[in-house]
Short mmCIF file of C-alpha atoms in Angstrom, two decimals:
data_model
loop_
_atom_site.label_atom_id
_atom_site.label_comp_id
_atom_site.label_asym_id
_atom_site.label_seq_id
_atom_site.Cartn_x
_atom_site.Cartn_y
_atom_site.Cartn_z
CA MET E 894 -137.26 51.70 87.01
CA ILE E 895 -135.97 54.83 88.67
CA GLU E 896 -132.46 54.76 90.09
CA ILE E 897 -131.78 57.24 92.89
CA GLU E 898 -128.13 57.96 93.58
CA ASN E 899 -128.15 57.90 97.39
CA PRO E 900 -130.53 58.15 100.38
CA SER E 901 -130.47 61.95 100.61
CA ALA E 902 -131.42 62.22 96.92
CA ILE E 903 -134.78 60.59 97.68
CA ALA E 904 -135.89 64.02 98.93
CA GLU E 905 -136.00 65.23 95.32
CA TRP E 906 -138.95 62.85 94.79
CA VAL E 907 -141.21 64.11 97.60
CA GLY E 908 -144.72 64.60 96.25
CA LYS E 909 -143.93 62.80 93.01
CA LYS E 910 -145.01 59.43 91.69
CA LEU E 911 -142.07 57.05 91.33
CA GLY E 912 -143.98 54.70 89.10
CA SER E 913 -145.86 51.43 88.93
CA SER E 914 -144.80 47.82 89.36
CA GLU E 915 -145.40 44.90 87.08
CA TRP E 916 -148.63 42.95 87.52
CA PHE E 917 -148.66 40.15 90.09
CA THR E 918 -151.22 37.35 90.12
CA VAL E 919 -152.59 36.50 93.56
CA ASP E 920 -153.43 32.85 92.98
CA GLN E 921 -154.91 30.31 95.38
CA LYS E 922 -151.51 28.72 96.00
CA THR E 923 -150.14 32.07 97.22
CA ILE E 924 -153.19 32.54 99.45
CA ASP E 925 -152.82 29.01 100.87
CA LEU E 926 -149.11 29.50 101.57
CA PHE E 927 -149.86 32.78 103.36
CA ALA E 928 -152.56 31.05 105.41
CA GLU E 929 -150.07 28.37 106.37
CA ALA E 930 -147.40 30.92 107.32
CA THR E 931 -149.77 33.03 109.45
CA GLY E 932 -152.16 30.42 110.78
CA ASP E 933 -155.12 32.35 109.37
CA HIS E 934 -157.17 29.59 107.77
CA GLN E 935 -160.51 31.41 107.74
CA TRP E 936 -162.70 29.76 105.11
CA ILE E 937 -163.09 32.93 103.03
CA HIS E 938 -159.40 32.54 102.17
CA VAL E 939 -158.87 28.80 101.85
CA ASP E 940 -162.12 26.92 101.25
CA VAL E 941 -162.55 27.10 97.47
CA GLU E 942 -165.69 24.94 97.41
CA ARG E 943 -167.51 26.90 100.13
CA ALA E 944 -166.45 30.22 98.56
CA ALA E 945 -167.93 29.08 95.23
CA LYS E 946 -171.29 28.79 96.98
CA GLU E 947 -171.22 31.60 99.54
CA MET E 948 -168.84 34.38 98.48
CA PRO E 949 -169.79 37.21 96.13
CA GLY E 950 -168.10 36.33 92.85
CA GLY E 951 -167.74 32.70 93.94
CA LYS E 952 -164.04 32.89 94.80
CA THR E 953 -161.90 32.95 97.90
CA ILE E 954 -160.25 36.27 98.73
CA ALA E 955 -156.67 37.08 99.69
CA HIS E 956 -155.85 38.07 103.24
CA GLY E 957 -155.51 41.82 103.64
CA TYR E 958 -152.08 41.36 105.15
CA LEU E 959 -151.05 39.23 102.18
CA THR E 960 -151.72 42.29 100.03
CA VAL E 961 -149.55 44.41 102.35
CA SER E 962 -146.84 41.76 102.28
CA LEU E 963 -146.56 42.21 98.50
CA LEU E 964 -145.13 45.72 98.95
CA PRO E 965 -141.50 44.52 99.40
CA ARG E 966 -141.89 42.23 96.40
CA LEU E 967 -143.26 44.90 94.04
CA THR E 968 -141.35 47.99 95.19
CA PRO E 969 -137.92 46.96 93.76
CA SER E 970 -139.35 46.97 90.24
CA ILE E 971 -140.26 50.65 90.69
CA TYR E 972 -137.12 52.17 92.17
CA ARG E 973 -133.83 51.50 93.88
CA VAL E 974 -131.27 53.55 95.76
CA LYS E 975 -127.89 52.79 94.18
CA ASN E 976 -125.52 53.86 96.97
CA ARG E 977 -126.92 52.74 100.30
CA SER E 978 -125.76 50.36 102.98
CA ARG E 979 -129.19 49.03 103.97
CA SER E 980 -132.90 49.73 104.10
CA ILE E 981 -135.12 48.73 107.03
CA ASN E 982 -138.92 48.61 107.29
CA TYR E 983 -139.91 51.22 109.89
CA GLY E 984 -143.64 50.55 109.94
CA SER E 985 -146.94 51.88 108.73
CA ASN E 986 -148.85 55.03 109.54
CA LYS E 987 -152.05 54.02 107.79
CA VAL E 988 -153.21 50.85 106.08
CA ARG E 989 -156.65 50.43 104.52
CA PHE E 990 -157.97 47.35 102.70
CA THR E 991 -160.34 49.15 100.36
CA SER E 992 -161.46 46.27 98.16
CA PRO E 993 -161.25 42.46 98.36
CA VAL E 994 -158.75 40.62 96.15
CA PRO E 995 -160.38 37.48 94.69
CA ALA E 996 -158.13 34.48 94.02
CA GLY E 997 -156.69 34.70 90.52
CA SER E 998 -156.75 38.51 90.44
CA ARG E 999 -153.85 40.62 89.29
CA VAL E 1000 -152.55 43.58 91.29
CA ARG E 1001 -149.88 46.21 90.77
CA LEU E 1002 -148.36 48.84 93.01
CA HIS E 1003 -148.31 52.58 92.37
CA LEU E 1004 -145.72 54.30 94.57
CA SER E 1005 -145.05 57.93 95.54
CA ILE E 1006 -142.71 59.50 98.05
CA ALA E 1007 -144.76 61.38 100.65
CA GLY E 1008 -141.90 62.63 102.81
CA VAL E 1009 -138.22 62.34 103.70
CA GLU E 1010 -136.68 63.20 107.07
CA PRO E 1011 -132.96 63.13 107.87
CA ILE E 1012 -131.86 60.66 110.57
CA LYS E 1013 -128.42 59.75 111.84
CA GLY E 1014 -126.69 57.99 108.95
CA GLY E 1015 -129.50 58.29 106.43
CA VAL E 1016 -133.16 59.21 105.94
CA ARG E 1017 -136.61 58.10 107.05
CA VAL E 1018 -138.78 57.78 103.94
CA THR E 1019 -142.57 57.88 103.99
CA MET E 1020 -144.13 56.19 100.98
CA ALA E 1021 -147.68 56.45 99.65
CA ASN E 1022 -148.68 53.03 98.30
CA GLU E 1023 -151.75 52.30 96.24
CA MET E 1024 -152.39 48.75 95.05
CA GLU E 1025 -154.45 48.57 91.88
CA LEU E 1026 -156.77 45.61 91.32
CA GLU E 1027 -156.94 44.88 87.59
CA GLY E 1028 -160.30 45.82 86.07
CA GLN E 1029 -161.47 47.79 89.12
CA ASP E 1030 -161.72 51.54 89.60
CA ARG E 1031 -161.16 51.27 93.34
CA PRO E 1032 -157.73 50.19 94.66
CA CYS E 1033 -157.56 47.15 96.92
CA LEU E 1034 -154.97 48.70 99.27
CA VAL E 1035 -154.04 52.21 100.29
CA ALA E 1036 -151.13 52.40 102.72
CA GLU E 1037 -148.59 54.84 104.05
CA THR E 1038 -145.41 53.00 104.99
CA MET E 1039 -142.02 54.07 106.24
CA ALA E 1040 -138.45 52.83 105.75
CA LEU E 1041 -135.09 53.82 107.12
CA VAL E 1042 -132.52 54.09 104.33
CA TYR E 1043 -128.88 54.37 105.37
CA ASP E 1044 -125.85 55.80 103.56
#
């Protein structure tokens, strides 16, 4: 884990890889809980029996937005800003679901800092996120996200 002293010091990491998270298993229970939280009960996500018959690989697949929602869970294992008052999600510039995530798969996040802009009281950080799907050459998620990090 990388520890960055304060928000303005994040600028030293622009264009550099911060690191990779631990592996996270996207199991059917996680998929079902996400379906319940979002109301997205499409069969490709929640119907294990139908997926066994009709889906390539015979498994349900995680929601794309479930994969995005793992970013806040996995990012803290990669880096932290020691002296900050708060950090706020500012949004996404680009999100692509580049490969399905079958139930039971493991994923991990690779994170780089793409840009840092000063704002009143802190910085706006643009992060390049790539979610690796274990055993696959192609990532399952490529996203550019932004956060506001305050002194």
